[in-house]
Amino acid sequence: ISLKAGLGATAVRDILRGQSKNPGTGTIIAIAKELQVDPQRFVVGQINNERSHSLTSGEFLGPVGRKIPILGEVRAGVFHSFSEPEEPDDWLYFDDPNYADRTVAALKIVGNSINEIYADGTIILYVPIAETEIYVGDLVIVRRNLSGLTETTIKEIQPDGLGRWKL
């Protein structure tokens, strides 16, 4: 979102986590455009003691959408001890009607990943494979085990010509 909106990754992260109390109108509009939501959902003004939406004057309401757990990290090429987290590392907010009936979770990128497409600190969202279709070119999260250690990475999925998928 931050790259497409022309904003710093930390600014977008702080806004989506509700840690930024007064982001500028231009910032809100850029984020809303990338999320494909009405930017008025992020602000509210006071008119005749009634809450109404306004882009020109208003108070930042905080994050919009459902709360999504950040459940760990992607560290391409790094094998380490791994166990499923009992509690999320953190939370973010996500609002997309296309995913309203799906389980959505997130992982944090540590280091550069998938040929440096995702920078260190990027938060990626994912849907369990059982809840979605697979298409050529999709990115998937892969966990590989070696001698009791685990690597979590991102791979692009492609057909192998024999009716199977390859990473």
Short mmCIF file of C-alpha atoms in Angstrom, two decimals:
data_model
loop_
_atom_site.label_atom_id
_atom_site.label_comp_id
_atom_site.label_asym_id
_atom_site.label_seq_id
_atom_site.Cartn_x
_atom_site.Cartn_y
_atom_site.Cartn_z
CA ILE A 1 0.00 0.00 0.00
CA SER A 2 2.72 2.44 0.99
CA LEU A 3 4.65 2.11 -2.29
CA LYS A 4 1.57 2.48 -4.47
CA ALA A 5 0.30 5.43 -2.40
CA GLY A 6 3.72 7.12 -2.50
CA LEU A 7 4.04 7.07 1.30
CA GLY A 8 6.59 5.78 3.76
CA ALA A 9 6.02 2.23 5.01
CA THR A 10 6.11 3.29 8.66
CA ALA A 11 3.53 6.04 8.12
CA VAL A 12 1.05 3.63 6.56
CA ARG A 13 1.76 0.97 9.17
CA ASP A 14 1.19 3.44 12.01
CA ILE A 15 -2.09 4.65 10.49
CA LEU A 16 -3.43 1.14 9.89
CA ARG A 17 -2.50 0.12 13.45
CA GLY A 18 -4.20 3.22 14.88
CA GLN A 19 -0.92 4.67 16.19
CA SER A 20 -1.09 7.88 14.12
CA LYS A 21 -3.58 10.26 15.70
CA ASN A 22 -3.67 13.03 13.05
CA PRO A 23 -2.54 12.02 9.55
CA GLY A 24 -3.02 14.59 6.79
CA THR A 25 -5.99 14.56 4.44
CA GLY A 26 -3.75 13.81 1.44
CA THR A 27 -2.31 10.80 3.22
CA ILE A 28 -5.76 9.46 4.09
CA ILE A 29 -6.96 9.94 0.49
CA ALA A 30 -3.89 8.13 -0.91
CA ILE A 31 -4.33 5.16 1.45
CA ALA A 32 -8.09 4.97 0.83
CA LYS A 33 -7.50 5.00 -2.93
CA GLU A 34 -5.12 2.02 -2.68
CA LEU A 35 -7.53 0.18 -0.36
CA GLN A 36 -10.38 1.04 -2.74
CA VAL A 37 -12.54 2.49 0.03
CA ASP A 38 -14.19 5.87 0.43
CA PRO A 39 -11.72 8.17 2.26
CA GLN A 40 -14.64 9.66 4.18
CA ARG A 41 -14.72 6.45 6.22
CA PHE A 42 -11.55 7.66 7.97
CA VAL A 43 -12.68 11.09 9.17
CA VAL A 44 -15.60 12.67 10.96
CA GLY A 45 -16.59 16.27 11.66
CA GLN A 46 -19.12 17.95 13.92
CA ILE A 47 -22.12 19.71 12.38
CA ASN A 48 -25.07 20.64 14.61
CA ASN A 49 -23.83 18.20 17.24
CA GLU A 50 -24.30 15.29 14.84
CA ARG A 51 -21.48 13.16 13.55
CA SER A 52 -21.07 13.58 9.82
CA HIS A 53 -18.31 12.73 7.39
CA SER A 54 -16.00 15.44 6.10
CA LEU A 55 -12.71 15.54 4.22
CA THR A 56 -11.99 19.21 4.80
CA SER A 57 -12.30 19.35 8.55
CA GLY A 58 -12.51 16.44 10.86
CA GLU A 59 -11.06 14.25 13.49
CA PHE A 60 -9.23 11.05 12.61
CA LEU A 61 -11.32 8.12 13.78
CA GLY A 62 -8.56 5.57 13.75
CA PRO A 63 -8.42 2.32 11.88
CA VAL A 64 -11.34 1.05 9.83
CA GLY A 65 -12.08 -2.60 9.19
CA ARG A 66 -11.69 -5.82 11.01
CA LYS A 67 -8.76 -6.59 13.24
CA ILE A 68 -6.21 -8.89 11.55
CA PRO A 69 -3.57 -10.76 13.60
CA ILE A 70 0.12 -10.57 12.63
CA LEU A 71 1.18 -14.17 13.28
CA GLY A 72 4.91 -14.21 12.70
CA GLU A 73 7.64 -13.43 10.21
CA VAL A 74 8.87 -14.32 6.75
CA ARG A 75 12.68 -14.68 6.69
CA ALA A 76 13.67 -15.93 3.25
CA GLY A 77 16.72 -18.17 3.34
CA VAL A 78 16.90 -18.26 7.15
CA PHE A 79 16.18 -21.49 9.00
CA HIS A 80 15.35 -21.08 12.70
CA SER A 81 13.40 -22.77 15.46
CA PHE A 82 9.69 -22.29 14.93
CA SER A 83 6.46 -22.88 16.79
CA GLU A 84 2.98 -21.61 16.03
CA PRO A 85 2.38 -18.42 18.01
CA GLU A 86 -0.09 -18.66 20.87
CA GLU A 87 -0.87 -14.94 20.61
CA PRO A 88 -0.48 -12.54 17.65
CA ASP A 89 2.71 -10.46 17.52
CA ASP A 90 0.59 -7.41 16.72
CA TRP A 91 -2.62 -6.39 14.92
CA LEU A 92 -3.61 -4.33 11.89
CA TYR A 93 -6.93 -3.37 10.37
CA PHE A 94 -8.15 -4.51 6.95
CA ASP A 95 -11.35 -3.74 5.12
CA ASP A 96 -12.09 -5.46 1.81
CA PRO A 97 -15.52 -6.92 1.07
CA ASN A 98 -13.90 -9.54 -1.20
CA TYR A 99 -12.41 -11.14 1.92
CA ALA A 100 -15.34 -10.67 4.31
CA ASP A 101 -16.07 -14.40 4.50
CA ARG A 102 -12.43 -15.57 4.61
CA THR A 103 -9.85 -15.99 7.33
CA VAL A 104 -7.20 -13.30 6.86
CA ALA A 105 -3.93 -13.12 8.80
CA ALA A 106 -0.63 -11.33 8.31
CA LEU A 107 3.11 -11.91 8.48
CA LYS A 108 5.95 -9.41 8.76
CA ILE A 109 8.82 -9.48 6.25
CA VAL A 110 12.26 -9.56 7.92
CA GLY A 111 15.05 -8.76 5.46
CA ASN A 112 14.28 -8.46 1.76
CA SER A 113 12.02 -11.12 0.32
CA ILE A 114 11.04 -12.52 -3.10
CA ASN A 115 13.74 -10.78 -5.11
CA GLU A 116 13.45 -7.64 -2.97
CA ILE A 117 9.82 -6.96 -3.98
CA TYR A 118 8.92 -6.76 -0.31
CA ALA A 119 11.17 -4.58 1.83
CA ASP A 120 12.16 -5.30 5.41
CA GLY A 121 9.25 -4.48 7.71
CA THR A 122 6.51 -4.93 5.08
CA ILE A 123 3.35 -6.56 6.40
CA ILE A 124 1.76 -9.08 4.02
CA LEU A 125 -1.77 -10.46 4.29
CA TYR A 126 -2.66 -14.03 3.50
CA VAL A 127 -5.68 -16.30 3.23
CA PRO A 128 -5.36 -20.03 3.98
CA ILE A 129 -5.10 -21.99 0.74
CA ALA A 130 -8.23 -24.01 1.62
CA GLU A 131 -10.27 -20.79 1.44
CA THR A 132 -9.16 -19.53 -1.97
CA GLU A 133 -8.42 -20.51 -5.55
CA ILE A 134 -4.85 -20.87 -6.85
CA TYR A 135 -3.85 -19.03 -10.02
CA VAL A 136 -0.66 -18.96 -12.07
CA GLY A 137 1.58 -16.24 -10.68
CA ASP A 138 0.03 -16.22 -7.20
CA LEU A 139 2.42 -15.75 -4.32
CA VAL A 140 2.26 -18.38 -1.61
CA ILE A 141 3.79 -18.67 1.83
CA VAL A 142 5.96 -21.76 2.14
CA ARG A 143 7.36 -23.33 5.31
CA ARG A 144 10.24 -25.75 4.80
CA ASN A 145 11.81 -27.88 7.51
CA LEU A 146 15.43 -28.95 7.66
CA SER A 147 17.02 -30.71 10.65
CA GLY A 148 14.36 -29.42 13.05
CA LEU A 149 14.61 -25.81 11.81
CA THR A 150 12.02 -23.98 9.72
CA GLU A 151 12.25 -21.45 6.90
CA THR A 152 9.21 -19.32 6.10
CA THR A 153 9.43 -17.74 2.65
CA ILE A 154 7.30 -16.50 -0.25
CA LYS A 155 7.30 -18.24 -3.63
CA GLU A 156 5.54 -17.61 -6.93
CA ILE A 157 3.45 -20.54 -8.06
CA GLN A 158 3.66 -21.83 -11.66
CA PRO A 159 2.36 -24.93 -13.47
CA ASP A 160 5.02 -27.54 -14.27
CA GLY A 161 3.42 -28.71 -17.55
CA LEU A 162 2.41 -32.04 -16.00
CA GLY A 163 -0.73 -30.82 -14.25
CA ARG A 164 1.07 -30.01 -11.01
CA TRP A 165 2.14 -26.77 -9.37
CA LYS A 166 5.78 -25.81 -8.81
CA LEU A 167 7.32 -23.05 -6.71
#
